PDB file of C-alpha atoms in Angstrom:
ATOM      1  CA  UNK A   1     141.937  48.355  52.679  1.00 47.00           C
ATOM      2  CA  UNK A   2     144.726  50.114  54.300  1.00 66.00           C
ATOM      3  CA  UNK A   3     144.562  50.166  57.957  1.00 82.00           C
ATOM      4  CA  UNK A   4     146.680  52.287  60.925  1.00 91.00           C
ATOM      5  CA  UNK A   5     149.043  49.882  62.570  1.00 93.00           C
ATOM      6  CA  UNK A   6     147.837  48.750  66.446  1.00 95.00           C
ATOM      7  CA  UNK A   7     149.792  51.739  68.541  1.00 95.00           C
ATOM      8  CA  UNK A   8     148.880  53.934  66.097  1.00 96.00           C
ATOM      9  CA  UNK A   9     145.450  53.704  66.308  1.00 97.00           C
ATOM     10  CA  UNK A  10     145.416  53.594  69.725  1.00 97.00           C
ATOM     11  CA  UNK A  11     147.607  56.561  70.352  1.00 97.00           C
ATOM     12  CA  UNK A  12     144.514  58.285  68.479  1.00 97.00           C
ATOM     13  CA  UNK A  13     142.233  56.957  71.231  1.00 97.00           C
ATOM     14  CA  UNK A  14     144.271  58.105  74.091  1.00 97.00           C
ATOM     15  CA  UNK A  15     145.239  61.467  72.681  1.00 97.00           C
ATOM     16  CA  UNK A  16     140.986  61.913  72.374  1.00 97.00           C
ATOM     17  CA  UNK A  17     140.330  60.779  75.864  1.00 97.00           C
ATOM     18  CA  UNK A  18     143.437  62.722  77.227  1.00 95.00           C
ATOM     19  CA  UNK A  19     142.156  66.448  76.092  1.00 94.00           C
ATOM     20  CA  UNK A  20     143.842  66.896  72.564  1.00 96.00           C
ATOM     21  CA  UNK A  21     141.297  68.013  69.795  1.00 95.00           C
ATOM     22  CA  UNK A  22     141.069  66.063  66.764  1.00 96.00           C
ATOM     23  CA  UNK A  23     142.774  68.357  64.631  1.00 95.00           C
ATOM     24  CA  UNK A  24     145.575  68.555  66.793  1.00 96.00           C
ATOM     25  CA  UNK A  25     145.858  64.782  66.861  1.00 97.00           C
ATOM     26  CA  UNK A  26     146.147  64.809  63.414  1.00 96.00           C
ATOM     27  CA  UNK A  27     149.318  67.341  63.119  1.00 97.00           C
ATOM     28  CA  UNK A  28     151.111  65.163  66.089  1.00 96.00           C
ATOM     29  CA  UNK A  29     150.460  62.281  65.041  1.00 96.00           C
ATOM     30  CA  UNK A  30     150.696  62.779  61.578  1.00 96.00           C
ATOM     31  CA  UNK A  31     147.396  61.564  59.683  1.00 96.00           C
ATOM     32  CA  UNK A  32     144.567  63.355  58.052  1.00 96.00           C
ATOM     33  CA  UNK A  33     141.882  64.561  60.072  1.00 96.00           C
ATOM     34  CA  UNK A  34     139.209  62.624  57.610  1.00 96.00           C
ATOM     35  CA  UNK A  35     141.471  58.966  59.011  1.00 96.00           C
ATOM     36  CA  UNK A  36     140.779  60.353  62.607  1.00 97.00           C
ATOM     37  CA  UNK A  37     137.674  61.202  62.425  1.00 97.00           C
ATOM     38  CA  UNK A  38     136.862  57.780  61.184  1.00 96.00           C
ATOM     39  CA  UNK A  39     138.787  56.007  63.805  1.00 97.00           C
ATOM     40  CA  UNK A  40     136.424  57.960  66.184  1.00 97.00           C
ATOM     41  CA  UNK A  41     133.395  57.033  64.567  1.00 97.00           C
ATOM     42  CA  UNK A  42     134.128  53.317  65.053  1.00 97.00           C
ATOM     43  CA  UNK A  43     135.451  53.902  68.481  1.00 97.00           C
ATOM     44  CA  UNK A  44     132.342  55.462  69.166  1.00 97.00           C
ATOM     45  CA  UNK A  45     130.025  52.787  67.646  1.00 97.00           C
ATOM     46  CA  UNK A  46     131.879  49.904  69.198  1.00 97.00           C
ATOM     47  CA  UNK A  47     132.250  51.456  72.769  1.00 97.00           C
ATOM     48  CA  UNK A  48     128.469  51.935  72.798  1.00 97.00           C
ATOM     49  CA  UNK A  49     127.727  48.494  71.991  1.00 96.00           C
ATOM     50  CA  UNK A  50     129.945  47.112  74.168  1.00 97.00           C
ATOM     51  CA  UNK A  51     128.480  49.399  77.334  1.00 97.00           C
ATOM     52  CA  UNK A  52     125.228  48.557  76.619  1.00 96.00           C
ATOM     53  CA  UNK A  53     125.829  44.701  76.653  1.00 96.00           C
ATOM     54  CA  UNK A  54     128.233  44.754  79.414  1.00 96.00           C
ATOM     55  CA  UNK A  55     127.181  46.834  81.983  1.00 97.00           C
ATOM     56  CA  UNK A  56     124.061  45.314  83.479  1.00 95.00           C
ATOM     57  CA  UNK A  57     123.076  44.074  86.768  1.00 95.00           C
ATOM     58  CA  UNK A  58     125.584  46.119  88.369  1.00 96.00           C
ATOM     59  CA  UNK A  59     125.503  45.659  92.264  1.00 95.00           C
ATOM     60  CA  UNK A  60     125.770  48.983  94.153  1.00 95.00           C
ATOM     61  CA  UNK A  61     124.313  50.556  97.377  1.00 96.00           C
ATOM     62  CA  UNK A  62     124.643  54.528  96.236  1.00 97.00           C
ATOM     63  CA  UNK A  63     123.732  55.820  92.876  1.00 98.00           C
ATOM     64  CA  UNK A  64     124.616  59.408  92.209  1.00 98.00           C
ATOM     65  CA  UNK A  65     122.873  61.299  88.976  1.00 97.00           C
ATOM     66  CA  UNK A  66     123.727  64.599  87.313  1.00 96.00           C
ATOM     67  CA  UNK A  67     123.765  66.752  84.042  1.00 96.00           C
ATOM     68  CA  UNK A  68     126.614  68.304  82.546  1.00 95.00           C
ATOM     69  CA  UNK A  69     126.104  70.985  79.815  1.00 94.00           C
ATOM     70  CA  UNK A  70     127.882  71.304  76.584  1.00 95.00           C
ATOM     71  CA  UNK A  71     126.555  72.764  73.069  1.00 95.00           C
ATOM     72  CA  UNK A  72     127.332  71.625  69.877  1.00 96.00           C
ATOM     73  CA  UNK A  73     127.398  73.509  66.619  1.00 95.00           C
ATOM     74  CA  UNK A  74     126.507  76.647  68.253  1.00 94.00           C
ATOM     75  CA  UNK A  75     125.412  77.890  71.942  1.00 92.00           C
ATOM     76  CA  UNK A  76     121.663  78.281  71.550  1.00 92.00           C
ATOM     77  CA  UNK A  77     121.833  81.916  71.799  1.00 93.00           C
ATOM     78  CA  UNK A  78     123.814  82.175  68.376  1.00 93.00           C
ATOM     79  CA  UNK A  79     122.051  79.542  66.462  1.00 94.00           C
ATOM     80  CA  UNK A  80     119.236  81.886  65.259  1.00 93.00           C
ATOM     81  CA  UNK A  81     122.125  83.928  63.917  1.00 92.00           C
ATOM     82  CA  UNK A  82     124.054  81.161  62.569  1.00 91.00           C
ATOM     83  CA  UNK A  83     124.942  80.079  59.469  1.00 90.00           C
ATOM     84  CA  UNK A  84     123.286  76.762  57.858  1.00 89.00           C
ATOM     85  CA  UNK A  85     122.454  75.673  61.743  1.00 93.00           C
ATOM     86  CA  UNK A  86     121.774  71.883  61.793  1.00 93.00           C
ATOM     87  CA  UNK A  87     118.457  70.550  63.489  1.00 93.00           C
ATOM     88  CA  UNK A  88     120.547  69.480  66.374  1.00 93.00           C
ATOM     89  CA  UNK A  89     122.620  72.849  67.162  1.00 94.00           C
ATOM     90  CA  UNK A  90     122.260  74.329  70.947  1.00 95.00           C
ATOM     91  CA  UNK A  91     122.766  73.362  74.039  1.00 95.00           C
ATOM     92  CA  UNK A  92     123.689  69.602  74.734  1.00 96.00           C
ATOM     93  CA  UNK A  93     123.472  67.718  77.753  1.00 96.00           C
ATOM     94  CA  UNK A  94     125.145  64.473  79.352  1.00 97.00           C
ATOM     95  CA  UNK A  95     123.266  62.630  82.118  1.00 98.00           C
ATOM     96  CA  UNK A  96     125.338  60.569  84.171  1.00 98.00           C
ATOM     97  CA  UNK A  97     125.006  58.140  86.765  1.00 98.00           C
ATOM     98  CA  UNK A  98     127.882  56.750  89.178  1.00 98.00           C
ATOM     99  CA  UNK A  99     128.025  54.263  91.500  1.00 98.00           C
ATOM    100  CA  UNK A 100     129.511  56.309  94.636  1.00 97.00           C
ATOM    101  CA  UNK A 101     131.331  53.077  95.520  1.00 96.00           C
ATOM    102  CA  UNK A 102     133.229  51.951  92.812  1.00 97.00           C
ATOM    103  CA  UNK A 103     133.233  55.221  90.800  1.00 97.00           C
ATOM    104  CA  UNK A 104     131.547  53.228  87.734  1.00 98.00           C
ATOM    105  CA  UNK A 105     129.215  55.179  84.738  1.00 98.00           C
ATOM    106  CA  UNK A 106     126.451  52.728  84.902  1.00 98.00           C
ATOM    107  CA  UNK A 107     124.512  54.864  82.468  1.00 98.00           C
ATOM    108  CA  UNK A 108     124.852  57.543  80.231  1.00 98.00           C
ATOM    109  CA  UNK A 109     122.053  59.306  77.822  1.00 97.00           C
ATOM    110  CA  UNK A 110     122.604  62.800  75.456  1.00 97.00           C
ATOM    111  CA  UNK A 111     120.232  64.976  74.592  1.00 96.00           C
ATOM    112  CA  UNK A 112     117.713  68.012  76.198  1.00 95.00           C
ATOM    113  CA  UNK A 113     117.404  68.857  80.024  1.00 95.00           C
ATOM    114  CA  UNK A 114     113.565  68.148  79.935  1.00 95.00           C
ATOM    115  CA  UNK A 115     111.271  65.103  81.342  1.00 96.00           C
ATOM    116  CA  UNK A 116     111.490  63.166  78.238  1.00 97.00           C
ATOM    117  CA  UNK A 117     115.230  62.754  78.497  1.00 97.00           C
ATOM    118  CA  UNK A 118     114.897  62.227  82.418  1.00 97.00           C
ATOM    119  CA  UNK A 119     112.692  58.902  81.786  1.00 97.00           C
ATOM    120  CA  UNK A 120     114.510  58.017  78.845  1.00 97.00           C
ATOM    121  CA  UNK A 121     117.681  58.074  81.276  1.00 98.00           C
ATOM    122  CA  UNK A 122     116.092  57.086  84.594  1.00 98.00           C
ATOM    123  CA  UNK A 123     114.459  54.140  82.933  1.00 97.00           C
ATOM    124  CA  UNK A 124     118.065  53.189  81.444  1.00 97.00           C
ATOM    125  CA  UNK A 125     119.331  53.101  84.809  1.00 97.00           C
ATOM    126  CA  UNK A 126     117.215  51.319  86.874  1.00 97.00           C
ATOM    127  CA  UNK A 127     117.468  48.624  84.043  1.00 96.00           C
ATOM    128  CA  UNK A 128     120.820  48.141  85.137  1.00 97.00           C
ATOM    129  CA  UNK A 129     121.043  47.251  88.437  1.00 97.00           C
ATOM    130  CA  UNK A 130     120.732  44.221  90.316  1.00 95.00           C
ATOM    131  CA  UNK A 131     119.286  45.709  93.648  1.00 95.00           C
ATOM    132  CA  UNK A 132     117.529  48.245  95.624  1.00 96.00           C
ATOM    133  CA  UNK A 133     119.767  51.391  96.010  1.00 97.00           C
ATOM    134  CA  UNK A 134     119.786  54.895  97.211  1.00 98.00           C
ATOM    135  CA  UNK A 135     119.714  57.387  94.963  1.00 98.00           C
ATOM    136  CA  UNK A 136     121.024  60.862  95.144  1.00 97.00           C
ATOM    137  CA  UNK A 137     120.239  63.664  92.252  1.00 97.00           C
ATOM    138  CA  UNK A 138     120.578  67.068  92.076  1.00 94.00           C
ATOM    139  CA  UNK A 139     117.268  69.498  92.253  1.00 93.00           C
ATOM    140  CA  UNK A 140     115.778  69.076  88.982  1.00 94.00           C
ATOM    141  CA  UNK A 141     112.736  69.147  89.100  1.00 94.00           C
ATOM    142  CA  UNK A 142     112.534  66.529  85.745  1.00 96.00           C
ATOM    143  CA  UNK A 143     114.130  63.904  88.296  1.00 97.00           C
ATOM    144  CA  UNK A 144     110.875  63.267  90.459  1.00 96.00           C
ATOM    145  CA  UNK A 145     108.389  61.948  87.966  1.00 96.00           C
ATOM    146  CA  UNK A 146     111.212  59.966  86.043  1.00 97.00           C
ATOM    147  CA  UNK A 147     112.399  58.455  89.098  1.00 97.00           C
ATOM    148  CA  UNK A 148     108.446  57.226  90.325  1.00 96.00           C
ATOM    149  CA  UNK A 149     108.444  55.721  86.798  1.00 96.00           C
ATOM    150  CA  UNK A 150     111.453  53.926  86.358  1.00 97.00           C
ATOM    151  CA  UNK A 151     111.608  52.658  90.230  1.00 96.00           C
ATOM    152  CA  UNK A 152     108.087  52.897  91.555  1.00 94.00           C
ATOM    153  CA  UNK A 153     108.520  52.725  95.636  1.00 93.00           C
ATOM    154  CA  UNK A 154     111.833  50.439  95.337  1.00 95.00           C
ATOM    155  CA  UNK A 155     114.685  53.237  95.942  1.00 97.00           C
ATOM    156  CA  UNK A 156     115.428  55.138  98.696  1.00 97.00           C
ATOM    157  CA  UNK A 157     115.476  58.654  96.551  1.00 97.00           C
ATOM    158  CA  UNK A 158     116.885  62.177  97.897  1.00 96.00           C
ATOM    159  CA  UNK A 159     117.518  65.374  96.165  1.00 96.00           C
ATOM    160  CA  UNK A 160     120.550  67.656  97.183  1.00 93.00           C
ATOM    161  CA  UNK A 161     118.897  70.864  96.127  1.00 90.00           C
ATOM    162  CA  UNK A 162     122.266  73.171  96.294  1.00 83.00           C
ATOM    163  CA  UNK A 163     121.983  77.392  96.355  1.00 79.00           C
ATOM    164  CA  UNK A 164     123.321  79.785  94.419  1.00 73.00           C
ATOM    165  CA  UNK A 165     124.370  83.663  94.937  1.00 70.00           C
ATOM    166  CA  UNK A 166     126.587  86.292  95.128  1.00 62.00           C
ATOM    167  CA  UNK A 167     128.866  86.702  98.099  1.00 55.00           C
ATOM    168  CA  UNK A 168     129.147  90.094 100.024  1.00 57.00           C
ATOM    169  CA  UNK A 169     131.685  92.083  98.328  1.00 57.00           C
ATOM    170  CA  UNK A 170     132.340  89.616  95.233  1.00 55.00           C
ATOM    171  CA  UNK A 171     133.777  90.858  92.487  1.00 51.00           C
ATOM    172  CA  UNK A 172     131.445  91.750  89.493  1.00 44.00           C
ATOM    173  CA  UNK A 173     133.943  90.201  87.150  1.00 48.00           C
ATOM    174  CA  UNK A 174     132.651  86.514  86.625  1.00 53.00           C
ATOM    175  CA  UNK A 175     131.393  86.167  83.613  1.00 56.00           C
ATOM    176  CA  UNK A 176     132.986  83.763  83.170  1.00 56.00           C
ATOM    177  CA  UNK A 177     132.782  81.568  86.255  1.00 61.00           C
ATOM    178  CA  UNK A 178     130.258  79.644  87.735  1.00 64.00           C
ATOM    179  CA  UNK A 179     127.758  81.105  90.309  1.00 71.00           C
ATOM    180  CA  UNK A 180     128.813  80.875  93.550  1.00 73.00           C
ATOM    181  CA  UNK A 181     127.303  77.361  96.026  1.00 73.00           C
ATOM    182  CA  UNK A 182     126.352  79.354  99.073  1.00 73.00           C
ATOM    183  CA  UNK A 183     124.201  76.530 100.813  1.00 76.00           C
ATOM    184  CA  UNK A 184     122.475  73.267 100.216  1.00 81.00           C
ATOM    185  CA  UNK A 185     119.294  71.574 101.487  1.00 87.00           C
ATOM    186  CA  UNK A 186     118.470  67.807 101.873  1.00 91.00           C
ATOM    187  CA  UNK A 187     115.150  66.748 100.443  1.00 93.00           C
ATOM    188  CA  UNK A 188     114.356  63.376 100.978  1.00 94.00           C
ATOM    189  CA  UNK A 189     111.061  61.898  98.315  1.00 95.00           C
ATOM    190  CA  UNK A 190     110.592  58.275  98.605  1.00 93.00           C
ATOM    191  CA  UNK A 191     112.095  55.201 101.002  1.00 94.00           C
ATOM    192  CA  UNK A 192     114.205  55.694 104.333  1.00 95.00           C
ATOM    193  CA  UNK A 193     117.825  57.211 102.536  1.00 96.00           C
ATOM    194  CA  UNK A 194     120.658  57.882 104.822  1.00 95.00           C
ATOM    195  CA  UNK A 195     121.623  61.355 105.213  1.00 94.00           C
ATOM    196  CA  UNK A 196     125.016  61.098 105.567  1.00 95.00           C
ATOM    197  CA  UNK A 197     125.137  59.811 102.099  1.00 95.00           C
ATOM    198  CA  UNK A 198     123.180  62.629 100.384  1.00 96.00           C
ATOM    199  CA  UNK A 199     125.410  63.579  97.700  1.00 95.00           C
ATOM    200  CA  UNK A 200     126.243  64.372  94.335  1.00 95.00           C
ATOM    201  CA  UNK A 201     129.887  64.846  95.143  1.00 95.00           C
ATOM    202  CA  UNK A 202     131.411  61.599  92.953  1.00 97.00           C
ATOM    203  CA  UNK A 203     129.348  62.399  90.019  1.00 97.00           C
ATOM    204  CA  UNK A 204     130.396  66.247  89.972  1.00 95.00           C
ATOM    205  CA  UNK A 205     134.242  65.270  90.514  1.00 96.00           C
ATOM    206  CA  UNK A 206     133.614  63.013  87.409  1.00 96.00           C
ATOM    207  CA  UNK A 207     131.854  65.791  85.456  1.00 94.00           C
ATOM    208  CA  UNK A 208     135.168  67.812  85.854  1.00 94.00           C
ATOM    209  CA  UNK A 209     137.036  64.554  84.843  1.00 95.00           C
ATOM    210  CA  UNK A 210     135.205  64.644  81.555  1.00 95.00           C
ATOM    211  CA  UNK A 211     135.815  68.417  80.536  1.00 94.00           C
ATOM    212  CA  UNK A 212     139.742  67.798  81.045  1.00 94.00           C
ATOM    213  CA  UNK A 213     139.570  64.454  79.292  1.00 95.00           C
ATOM    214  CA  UNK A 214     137.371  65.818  76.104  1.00 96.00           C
ATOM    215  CA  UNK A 215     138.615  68.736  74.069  1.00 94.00           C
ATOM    216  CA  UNK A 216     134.856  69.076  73.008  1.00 94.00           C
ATOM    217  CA  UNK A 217     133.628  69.848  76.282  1.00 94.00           C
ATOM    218  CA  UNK A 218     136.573  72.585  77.587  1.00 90.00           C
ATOM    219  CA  UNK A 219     134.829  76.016  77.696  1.00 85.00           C
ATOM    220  CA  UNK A 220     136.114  79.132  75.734  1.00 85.00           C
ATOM    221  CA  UNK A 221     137.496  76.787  72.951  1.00 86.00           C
ATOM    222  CA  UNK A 222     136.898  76.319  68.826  1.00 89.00           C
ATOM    223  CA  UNK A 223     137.370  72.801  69.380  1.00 91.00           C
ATOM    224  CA  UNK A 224     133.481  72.151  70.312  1.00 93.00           C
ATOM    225  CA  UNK A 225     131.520  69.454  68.898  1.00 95.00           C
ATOM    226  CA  UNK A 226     130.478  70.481  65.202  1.00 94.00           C
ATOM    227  CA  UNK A 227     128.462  67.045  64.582  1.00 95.00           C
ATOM    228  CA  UNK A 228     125.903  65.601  67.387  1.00 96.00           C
ATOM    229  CA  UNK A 229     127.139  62.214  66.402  1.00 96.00           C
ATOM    230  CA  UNK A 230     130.647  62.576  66.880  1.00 96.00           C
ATOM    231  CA  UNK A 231     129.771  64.301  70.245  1.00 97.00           C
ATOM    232  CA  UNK A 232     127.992  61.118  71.036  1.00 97.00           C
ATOM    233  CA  UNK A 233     131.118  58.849  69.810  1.00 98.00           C
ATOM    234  CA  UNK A 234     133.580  60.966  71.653  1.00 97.00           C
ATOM    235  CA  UNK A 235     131.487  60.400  74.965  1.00 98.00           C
ATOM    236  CA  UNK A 236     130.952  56.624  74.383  1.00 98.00           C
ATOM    237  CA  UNK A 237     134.487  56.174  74.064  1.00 98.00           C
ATOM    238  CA  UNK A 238     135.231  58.355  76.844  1.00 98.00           C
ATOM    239  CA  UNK A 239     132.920  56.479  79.305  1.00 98.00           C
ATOM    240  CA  UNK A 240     134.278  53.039  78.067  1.00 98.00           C
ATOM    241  CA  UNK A 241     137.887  54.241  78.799  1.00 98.00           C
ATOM    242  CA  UNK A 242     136.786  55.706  81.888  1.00 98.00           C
ATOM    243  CA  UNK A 243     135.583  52.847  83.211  1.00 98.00           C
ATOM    244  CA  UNK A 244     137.952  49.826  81.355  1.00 98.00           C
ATOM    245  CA  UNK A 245     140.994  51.308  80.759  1.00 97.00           C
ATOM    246  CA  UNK A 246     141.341  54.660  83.650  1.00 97.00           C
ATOM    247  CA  UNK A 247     142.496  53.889  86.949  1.00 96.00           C
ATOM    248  CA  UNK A 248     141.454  55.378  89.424  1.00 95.00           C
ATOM    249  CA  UNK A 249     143.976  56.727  91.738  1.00 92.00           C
ATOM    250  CA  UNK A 250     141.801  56.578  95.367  1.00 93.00           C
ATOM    251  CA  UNK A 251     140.447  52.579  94.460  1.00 94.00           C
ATOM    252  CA  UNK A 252     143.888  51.761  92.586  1.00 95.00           C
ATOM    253  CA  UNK A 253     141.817  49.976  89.774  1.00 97.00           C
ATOM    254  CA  UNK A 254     139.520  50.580  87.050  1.00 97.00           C
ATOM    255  CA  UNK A 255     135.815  51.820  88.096  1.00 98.00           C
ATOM    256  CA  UNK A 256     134.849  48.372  85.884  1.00 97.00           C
ATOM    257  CA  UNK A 257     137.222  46.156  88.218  1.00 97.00           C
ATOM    258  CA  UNK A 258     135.897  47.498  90.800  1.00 97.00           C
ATOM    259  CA  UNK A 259     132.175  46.830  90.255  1.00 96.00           C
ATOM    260  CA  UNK A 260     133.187  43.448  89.558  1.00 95.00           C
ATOM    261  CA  UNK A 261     131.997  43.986  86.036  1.00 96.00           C
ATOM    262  CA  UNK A 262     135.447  42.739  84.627  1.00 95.00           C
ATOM    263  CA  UNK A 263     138.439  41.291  86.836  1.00 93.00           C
ATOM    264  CA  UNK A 264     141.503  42.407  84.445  1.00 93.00           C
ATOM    265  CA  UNK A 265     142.637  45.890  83.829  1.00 95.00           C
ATOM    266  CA  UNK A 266     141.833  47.010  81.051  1.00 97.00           C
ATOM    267  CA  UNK A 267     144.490  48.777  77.809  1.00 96.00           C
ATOM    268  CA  UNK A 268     143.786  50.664  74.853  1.00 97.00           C
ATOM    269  CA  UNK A 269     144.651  48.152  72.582  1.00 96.00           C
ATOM    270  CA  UNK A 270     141.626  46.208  73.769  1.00 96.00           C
ATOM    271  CA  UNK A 271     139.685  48.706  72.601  1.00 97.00           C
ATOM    272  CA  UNK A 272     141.013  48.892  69.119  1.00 96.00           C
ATOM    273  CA  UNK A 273     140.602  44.850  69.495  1.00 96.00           C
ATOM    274  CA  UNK A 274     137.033  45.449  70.115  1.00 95.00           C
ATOM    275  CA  UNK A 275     136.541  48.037  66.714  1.00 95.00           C
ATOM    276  CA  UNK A 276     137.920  45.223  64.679  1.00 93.00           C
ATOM    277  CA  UNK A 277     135.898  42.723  65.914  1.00 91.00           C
ATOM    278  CA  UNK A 278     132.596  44.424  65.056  1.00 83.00           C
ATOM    279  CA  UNK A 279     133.688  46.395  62.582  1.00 73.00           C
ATOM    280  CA  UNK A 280     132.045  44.518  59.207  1.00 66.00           C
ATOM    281  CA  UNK A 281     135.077  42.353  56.482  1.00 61.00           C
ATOM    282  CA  UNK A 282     135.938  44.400  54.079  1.00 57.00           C
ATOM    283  CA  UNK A 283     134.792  44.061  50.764  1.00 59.00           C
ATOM    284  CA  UNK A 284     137.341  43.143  48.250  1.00 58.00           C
ATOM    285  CA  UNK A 285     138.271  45.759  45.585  1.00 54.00           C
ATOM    286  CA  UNK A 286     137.766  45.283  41.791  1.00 54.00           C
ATOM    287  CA  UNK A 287     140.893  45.624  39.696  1.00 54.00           C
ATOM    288  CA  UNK A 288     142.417  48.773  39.209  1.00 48.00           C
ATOM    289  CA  UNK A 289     141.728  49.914  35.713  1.00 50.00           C
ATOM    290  CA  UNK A 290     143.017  52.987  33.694  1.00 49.00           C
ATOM    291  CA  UNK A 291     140.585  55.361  32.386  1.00 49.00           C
ATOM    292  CA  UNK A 292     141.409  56.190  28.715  1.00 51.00           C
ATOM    293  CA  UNK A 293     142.182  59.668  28.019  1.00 46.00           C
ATOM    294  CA  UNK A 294     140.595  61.423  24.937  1.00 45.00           C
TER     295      UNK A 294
END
């Protein structure tokens, strides 16, 4: 089976977590878009494996949650209108949660904005830590029953419920820029959290992080996610580069060496390592035999 050499493969892998589409990739690089979507795929399938058995009993003091928005196929006010829409077309959303300390994705979830998806990600979350913590989310309101189920009374939980309107004399011309913070509040729900450390700063900076490293998630672009699954292989890649591979220019290392969840820094070589090792042998080919022409 014919494979990409090494820096090829993983020039594919940095140009996808450094902002170039896939199709792009392909004309610089100069494969077919079918050979990079593939080399995604597998990305995608080994990154997620190797997040989910490596980042576990993560010591931290400050957990910080939020939702970013993306759609895939079509916003969800076109997909009535829209041609063949899949089941999965509309809006898409990312939950993320950071460790404020080390700047680590401890978990990660995609799917709806509802209370299903908040314990499904909650639950994830707390099953990954090694110790009490204090947890900071943003106002929704899908946050407080997931949080009483996946940590009970052992968090100290606080929601930084942020305000949004128009400033005296604005311009009417934002369509296409985001409403306007004028004010926050500090609600505090369960334990004794500190105050000063009420925020959802870290895990907003890294929400902007991930719409300049992901073509897919750039708004006013025809480079959005067509496929839900590639959207998810595109982020589990992202988040294992992000963490393994990224440094961070405040800490000076990864997020991961930070944590203490790995003590080297991290290339992307080792993640084209890692798609070969659980990537399955190859089957062997039969012998090449010429069809006979009538």
């Amino acid at each position: 089976m014919n494979k990409l050499p090494l820096e090829k493969r993983a020039q594919v892998l940095s140009m996808l977590c450094e902002g170039s589409s896939m199709r792009s990739i392909s004309r610089v690089v100069g494969i077919s878009f079918n050979t990079v979507d593939k080399l995604l795929r597998d990305a995608g399938l080994a990154c997620a494996a190797f997040h989910e058995a490596t980042v576990k009993n993560v010591k931290t003091k400050r957990l910080q949650c939020d939702e970013v928005w993306s759609f895939c196929y079509a916003k969800s006010k076109n997909v009535p209108t829209a041609k063949k829409a899949p089941s999965y077309a509309g809006d898409v959303w990312t939950w993320t949660a950071l460790d404020a300390d080390s700047k680590l994705i401890v978990s990660w979830l995609v799917g709806g904005r509802d209370a299903e998806y908040a314990n499904e990600f909650m639950q994830d979350a707390a099953g990954r830590l090694a110790n009490r913590i204090q947890l900071t989310t943003d106002g929704h309101g899908a946050y407080l029953d997931a949080v009483e189920g996946a940590f009970g009374i052992d968090v100290d939980f606080a929601q930084l419920v942020k305000l949004y309107g128009a400033l005296p004399g604005q311009s009417a011309e934002v369509r296409y820029s985001p409403p306007k913070c004028v004010g926050a509040r500090k609600e505090r729900f369960k334990g004794n959290p500190d105050p000063k450390h009420v925020s959802t700063s870290y895990v907003e900076r890294q929400n902007l992080t991930m719409r300049m490293s992901m073509r897919r998630f750039t708004r006013l672009t025809n480079a959005f996610s067509k496929r839900l699954a590639n959207h998810c292989h595109a982020l589990a890649l992202y988040f294992v580069w992000y963490n393994f591979v990224r440094i961070h220019k405040t800490l000076r290392v990864t997020p991961a060496m930070a944590a203490g969840v790995t003590d080297g820094l991290w290339e992307m070589k080792d993640i084209v390592a890692l798609i070969d090792e659980t990537s399955p042998t190859p089957k062997k080919r039969g012998p090449y035999r010429k069809r006979n022409s009538n």
